[in-house]
């Protein structure tokens, strides 16, 4: 990814000659070029000597000319995924932990230190060590030890040719390539390439990665000398000293001061001594080192970050936030950045993840967190939490499990190829009713339409499950007269079954898709369908039942958060996304610049009308209060709870297998899921288990998921300094009066005739009319079952009079709709 081109006119050595291709038959030979020619002849002669001593097959000059010089391939680098602050590392991609930096911008003290440690004569020779070649020849002749590369140019030539073995023929080829490199590149270019390729240990390839691995991620090899955070001469010597052997072997512990402080100190002193020699008195001008520097004489441990991050190719990759990698790769493909380009690395990707909000999501949803409502539950409980900004579709936090390697409970899971789907998503239960509601409102059904709880399923399908709530327990005037509004508040299933029947299951799914649901479970198998790829006819052919109206078919927490975000955004859908920008390091300046056509693309689309959104917002604002999880400070929020029954082995009637809470504010929405799994030792598969709130009481959406949701939204709203913005005012503008439910109009309330012998009625006759109808029994929304009749006029208590009726709150004994400790709505 890093463009390479010869630089012309850059000093290439002590003689001041320029870089770029030198020498030609039509040019007058200068003193320097004559010297290079002599070197070439000596190299060829050395080749002849070694070859004659070894096998005597070819002549040296032919050998020199036959070795082709090819441009070294671009270095593989790290691609970093950063949080929205452009600093916090969420994950690293690529085979090597390397960041290519411009040759000319590398701290000159690092250059001085590396030359001092590895090749004191680097700026004086022409790429090869003649003594080393002669020594190799002699060793070949005498049967001595085969030696490796010596000069920095030869070391880089060995690396560039990808030769790992050390043989006489290979060593000679490296020497020839080293000579030819010196004819093409300047000394600074060769040194820069070497510094960008050499391994420093701790998983760090190249000097930039090494600086961060040894001295902290806030340090850089590009920081100018003398400025804050710049690498010092002593620190540069530590890095240079490591190169000789960065990691332990069977015979030596290496020169990393954390592994072998004694030998590391000796090697450091050797390097510092050579630095003083090379830098004095005139300075090492070729490397940009100022004259007269005074290398340090002591080696305090404070010079090195003994607790520095040991970054490797997977630095940070086991964080929960690293689960977003699959989404980032997909979005990059859509930006025409191929997998090959991504694997080559060198990119810096700024994501949408807010680091503080992500941390708060992990504290709320991770059972290992002491403050999480899941903390006192065993490890079989799994959770997911996804948060989105409704106004722009940015995913602010993503939690699908405690680490990156485990199953992702918040989104789809794929094989290593990133394309083959293997599972993900769970039945959303009653939280899916919000899409049935949107489809019904968009079709003209009003919140006051009436529905019958006693009707059985079509085609003899039997009773509609309603979690044991039926008959007189329903908060309706009669079992056959439940309004759509009350059905949403109390999460009654029958209303949404019949809405799916009237609309058609595919219409409900289509509305869910418009709002943000991308994947949905198959009615019969564990497969998931991409709704972007299914036509209406194909969707109909799948055979979805009317149970879609109350959430039988699996969706992901990510999609669900996107759907709720569309409601909070007044019906405008913005696709949830993770990439804000893509940058690449400028090879000249070292700064990261935006890659063309990779900016954030936010394209709002109208999913449903603002009037429909207003009606949905109005009823959904009641749900948090009904479940005792209203946000702090009176912050306005919409919400919906949901559960789905447990269908595995080992459960009992009434057990739940999935519990959800979805909703949020104008500025941040979240979906929360809790389920339970345990690995079966016999089958090595994951068995589903029922979920409980405490003891054997089934968990529902308003309990533990609701607590996680509230804990997260309260803290996250404060973290982003969210305003308490109101939702749209309620409206009925969308209502079609011809759209009716299947229920019966409730009978009018009975007229209560006050007893004539009650003296209070003679004095205050107005107090005896319809006495006690305060609120018609609706009660307060605080879940405490208040006796004041909620929003109506409280019934008064009349004194008992002999022969008269006690008017104690007649018809007005209101009770709270749902206590915060009671799991009535699903």
mmCIF file of N, CA and C in Angstrom, residues 360-418:
data_model
loop_
_atom_site.group_PDB
_atom_site.id
_atom_site.type_symbol
_atom_site.label_atom_id
_atom_site.label_comp_id
_atom_site.label_asym_id
_atom_site.label_seq_id
_atom_site.Cartn_x
_atom_site.Cartn_y
_atom_site.Cartn_z
ATOM 1 N N UNK A 360 -19.778 1.733 29.418
ATOM 2 C CA UNK A 360 -21.006 1.684 30.222
ATOM 3 C C UNK A 360 -21.892 0.512 29.813
ATOM 4 N N UNK A 361 -21.906 0.198 28.518
ATOM 5 C CA UNK A 361 -22.674 -0.958 28.048
ATOM 6 C C UNK A 361 -22.110 -2.245 28.630
ATOM 7 N N UNK A 362 -20.789 -2.340 28.663
ATOM 8 C CA UNK A 362 -20.148 -3.540 29.212
ATOM 9 C C UNK A 362 -20.393 -3.655 30.712
ATOM 10 N N UNK A 363 -20.386 -2.542 31.419
ATOM 11 C CA UNK A 363 -20.654 -2.579 32.861
ATOM 12 C C UNK A 363 -22.083 -3.018 33.149
ATOM 13 N N UNK A 364 -23.003 -2.624 32.290
ATOM 14 C CA UNK A 364 -24.409 -2.959 32.522
ATOM 15 C C UNK A 364 -24.743 -4.384 32.105
ATOM 16 N N UNK A 365 -24.187 -4.847 30.971
ATOM 17 C CA UNK A 365 -24.614 -6.125 30.394
ATOM 18 C C UNK A 365 -23.703 -7.293 30.724
ATOM 19 N N UNK A 366 -22.465 -7.027 31.072
ATOM 20 C CA UNK A 366 -21.524 -8.111 31.366
ATOM 21 C C UNK A 366 -21.727 -8.602 32.794
ATOM 22 N N UNK A 367 -22.099 -9.859 32.946
ATOM 23 C CA UNK A 367 -22.367 -10.410 34.264
ATOM 24 C C UNK A 367 -21.165 -10.390 35.185
ATOM 25 N N UNK A 368 -19.952 -10.260 34.618
ATOM 26 C CA UNK A 368 -18.748 -10.206 35.452
ATOM 27 C C UNK A 368 -18.570 -8.831 36.099
ATOM 28 N N UNK A 369 -19.289 -7.852 35.599
ATOM 29 C CA UNK A 369 -19.236 -6.517 36.191
ATOM 30 C C UNK A 369 -20.013 -6.511 37.502
ATOM 31 N N UNK A 370 -19.406 -5.981 38.548
ATOM 32 C CA UNK A 370 -20.035 -6.000 39.869
ATOM 33 C C UNK A 370 -21.337 -5.212 39.914
ATOM 34 N N UNK A 371 -21.462 -4.200 39.063
ATOM 35 C CA UNK A 371 -22.659 -3.363 39.083
ATOM 36 C C UNK A 371 -23.761 -3.872 38.164
ATOM 37 N N UNK A 372 -23.464 -4.860 37.351
ATOM 38 C CA UNK A 372 -24.474 -5.364 36.418
ATOM 39 C C UNK A 372 -25.580 -6.118 37.157
ATOM 40 N N UNK A 373 -26.842 -5.945 36.756
ATOM 41 C CA UNK A 373 -27.927 -6.733 37.345
ATOM 42 C C UNK A 373 -27.764 -8.237 37.138
ATOM 43 N N UNK A 374 -26.853 -8.625 36.230
ATOM 44 C CA UNK A 374 -26.596 -10.042 35.992
ATOM 45 C C UNK A 374 -25.493 -10.594 36.889
ATOM 46 N N UNK A 375 -24.894 -9.745 37.708
ATOM 47 C CA UNK A 375 -23.696 -10.134 38.449
ATOM 48 C C UNK A 375 -23.913 -11.322 39.387
ATOM 49 N N UNK A 376 -25.097 -11.417 39.973
ATOM 50 C CA UNK A 376 -25.334 -12.495 40.938
ATOM 51 C C UNK A 376 -25.871 -13.761 40.280
ATOM 52 N N UNK A 377 -25.870 -13.795 38.934
ATOM 53 C CA UNK A 377 -26.357 -14.973 38.216
ATOM 54 C C UNK A 377 -25.176 -15.756 37.648
ATOM 55 N N UNK A 378 -25.391 -17.052 37.400
ATOM 56 C CA UNK A 378 -24.273 -17.891 36.966
ATOM 57 C C UNK A 378 -23.907 -17.636 35.504
ATOM 58 N N UNK A 379 -22.829 -18.268 35.069
ATOM 59 C CA UNK A 379 -22.259 -18.002 33.745
ATOM 60 C C UNK A 379 -23.110 -18.531 32.604
ATOM 61 N N UNK A 380 -24.159 -19.297 32.906
ATOM 62 C CA UNK A 380 -25.022 -19.779 31.829
ATOM 63 C C UNK A 380 -25.899 -18.664 31.263
ATOM 64 N N UNK A 381 -26.029 -17.557 32.005
ATOM 65 C CA UNK A 381 -26.824 -16.430 31.512
ATOM 66 C C UNK A 381 -26.010 -15.623 30.505
ATOM 67 N N UNK A 382 -26.570 -15.432 29.322
ATOM 68 C CA UNK A 382 -25.917 -14.684 28.247
ATOM 69 C C UNK A 382 -26.703 -13.389 28.000
ATOM 70 N N UNK A 383 -26.024 -12.414 27.460
ATOM 71 C CA UNK A 383 -26.694 -11.127 27.265
ATOM 72 C C UNK A 383 -26.164 -10.412 26.033
ATOM 73 N N UNK A 384 -26.929 -9.451 25.583
ATOM 74 C CA UNK A 384 -26.541 -8.597 24.463
ATOM 75 C C UNK A 384 -27.097 -7.206 24.702
ATOM 76 N N UNK A 385 -26.345 -6.203 24.259
ATOM 77 C CA UNK A 385 -26.801 -4.810 24.343
ATOM 78 C C UNK A 385 -26.210 -4.043 23.164
ATOM 79 N N UNK A 386 -27.073 -3.419 22.404
ATOM 80 C CA UNK A 386 -26.640 -2.583 21.278
ATOM 81 C C UNK A 386 -27.283 -1.211 21.418
ATOM 82 N N UNK A 387 -26.472 -0.165 21.285
ATOM 83 C CA UNK A 387 -26.973 1.205 21.405
ATOM 84 C C UNK A 387 -26.695 1.978 20.116
ATOM 85 N N UNK A 388 -27.672 2.771 19.696
ATOM 86 C CA UNK A 388 -27.594 3.511 18.430
ATOM 87 C C UNK A 388 -28.068 4.936 18.646
ATOM 88 N N UNK A 389 -27.451 5.858 17.945
ATOM 89 C CA UNK A 389 -27.938 7.235 17.892
ATOM 90 C C UNK A 389 -29.005 7.303 16.802
ATOM 91 N N UNK A 390 -30.276 7.555 17.157
ATOM 92 C CA UNK A 390 -31.347 7.528 16.153
ATOM 93 C C UNK A 390 -31.206 8.584 15.070
ATOM 94 N N UNK A 391 -30.531 9.676 15.369
ATOM 95 C CA UNK A 391 -30.473 10.792 14.421
ATOM 96 C C UNK A 391 -29.492 10.569 13.283
ATOM 97 N N UNK A 392 -28.568 9.589 13.442
ATOM 98 C CA UNK A 392 -27.580 9.371 12.373
ATOM 99 C C UNK A 392 -27.234 7.905 12.137
ATOM 100 N N UNK A 393 -27.802 6.991 12.917
ATOM 101 C CA UNK A 393 -27.568 5.568 12.702
ATOM 102 C C UNK A 393 -26.239 5.052 13.217
ATOM 103 N N UNK A 394 -25.483 5.873 13.929
ATOM 104 C CA UNK A 394 -24.189 5.420 14.429
ATOM 105 C C UNK A 394 -24.376 4.453 15.598
ATOM 106 N N UNK A 395 -23.700 3.325 15.519
ATOM 107 C CA UNK A 395 -23.719 2.374 16.632
ATOM 108 C C UNK A 395 -22.736 2.882 17.682
ATOM 109 N N UNK A 396 -23.253 3.248 18.838
ATOM 110 C CA UNK A 396 -22.439 3.851 19.896
ATOM 111 C C UNK A 396 -21.806 2.797 20.802
ATOM 112 N N UNK A 397 -22.469 1.657 20.937
ATOM 113 C CA UNK A 397 -21.941 0.586 21.785
ATOM 114 C C UNK A 397 -22.457 -0.741 21.267
ATOM 115 N N UNK A 398 -21.609 -1.765 21.396
ATOM 116 C CA UNK A 398 -21.973 -3.091 20.903
ATOM 117 C C UNK A 398 -21.422 -4.124 21.871
ATOM 118 N N UNK A 399 -22.324 -4.850 22.519
ATOM 119 C CA UNK A 399 -21.920 -5.911 23.435
ATOM 120 C C UNK A 399 -22.679 -7.181 23.074
ATOM 121 N N UNK A 400 -21.917 -8.185 22.633
ATOM 122 C CA UNK A 400 -22.533 -9.464 22.296
ATOM 123 C C UNK A 400 -21.943 -10.609 23.073
ATOM 124 N N UNK A 401 -21.145 -10.296 24.080
ATOM 125 C CA UNK A 401 -20.481 -11.306 24.892
ATOM 126 C C UNK A 401 -19.229 -10.729 25.505
ATOM 127 N N UNK A 402 -18.633 -11.413 26.492
ATOM 128 C CA UNK A 402 -17.527 -10.850 27.266
ATOM 129 C C UNK A 402 -16.198 -10.784 26.539
ATOM 130 N N UNK A 403 -16.081 -11.409 25.365
ATOM 131 C CA UNK A 403 -14.834 -11.350 24.607
ATOM 132 C C UNK A 403 -15.158 -11.449 23.123
ATOM 133 N N UNK A 404 -14.120 -11.264 22.310
ATOM 134 C CA UNK A 404 -14.342 -11.226 20.862
ATOM 135 C C UNK A 404 -14.478 -12.612 20.254
ATOM 136 N N UNK A 405 -13.844 -13.610 20.877
ATOM 137 C CA UNK A 405 -13.783 -14.926 20.263
ATOM 138 C C UNK A 405 -15.052 -15.744 20.441
ATOM 139 N N UNK A 406 -15.845 -15.422 21.453
ATOM 140 C CA UNK A 406 -17.023 -16.238 21.759
ATOM 141 C C UNK A 406 -18.174 -15.932 20.797
ATOM 142 N N UNK A 407 -19.235 -16.713 20.939
ATOM 143 C CA UNK A 407 -20.446 -16.523 20.127
ATOM 144 C C UNK A 407 -20.972 -15.109 20.322
ATOM 145 N N UNK A 408 -21.417 -14.520 19.216
ATOM 146 C CA UNK A 408 -21.952 -13.161 19.268
ATOM 147 C C UNK A 408 -23.466 -13.230 19.451
ATOM 148 N N UNK A 409 -23.933 -12.813 20.633
ATOM 149 C CA UNK A 409 -25.363 -12.853 20.932
ATOM 150 C C UNK A 409 -26.098 -11.600 20.463
ATOM 151 N N UNK A 410 -25.365 -10.628 19.933
ATOM 152 C CA UNK A 410 -25.988 -9.381 19.502
ATOM 153 C C UNK A 410 -26.214 -9.313 18.001
ATOM 154 N N UNK A 411 -25.581 -10.214 17.259
ATOM 155 C CA UNK A 411 -25.690 -10.127 15.811
ATOM 156 C C UNK A 411 -25.472 -11.468 15.146
ATOM 157 N N UNK A 412 -25.350 -11.486 13.828
ATOM 158 C CA UNK A 412 -25.141 -12.742 13.106
ATOM 159 C C UNK A 412 -23.728 -13.268 13.313
ATOM 160 N N UNK A 413 -23.580 -14.578 13.213
ATOM 161 C CA UNK A 413 -22.282 -15.229 13.324
ATOM 162 C C UNK A 413 -21.963 -15.918 12.005
ATOM 163 N N UNK A 414 -20.701 -15.815 11.591
ATOM 164 C CA UNK A 414 -20.275 -16.376 10.314
ATOM 165 C C UNK A 414 -19.044 -17.254 10.506
ATOM 166 N N UNK A 415 -18.785 -18.105 9.524
ATOM 167 C CA UNK A 415 -17.561 -18.880 9.525
ATOM 168 C C UNK A 415 -16.378 -17.954 9.264
ATOM 169 N N UNK A 416 -15.168 -18.532 9.254
ATOM 170 C CA UNK A 416 -13.963 -17.727 9.095
ATOM 171 C C UNK A 416 -13.940 -16.943 7.795
ATOM 172 N N UNK A 417 -14.688 -17.415 6.785
ATOM 173 C CA UNK A 417 -14.712 -16.684 5.517
ATOM 174 C C UNK A 417 -15.501 -15.384 5.613
ATOM 175 N N UNK A 418 -16.213 -15.191 6.743
ATOM 176 C CA UNK A 418 -16.963 -13.962 6.945
ATOM 177 C C UNK A 418 -18.238 -13.884 6.138
#
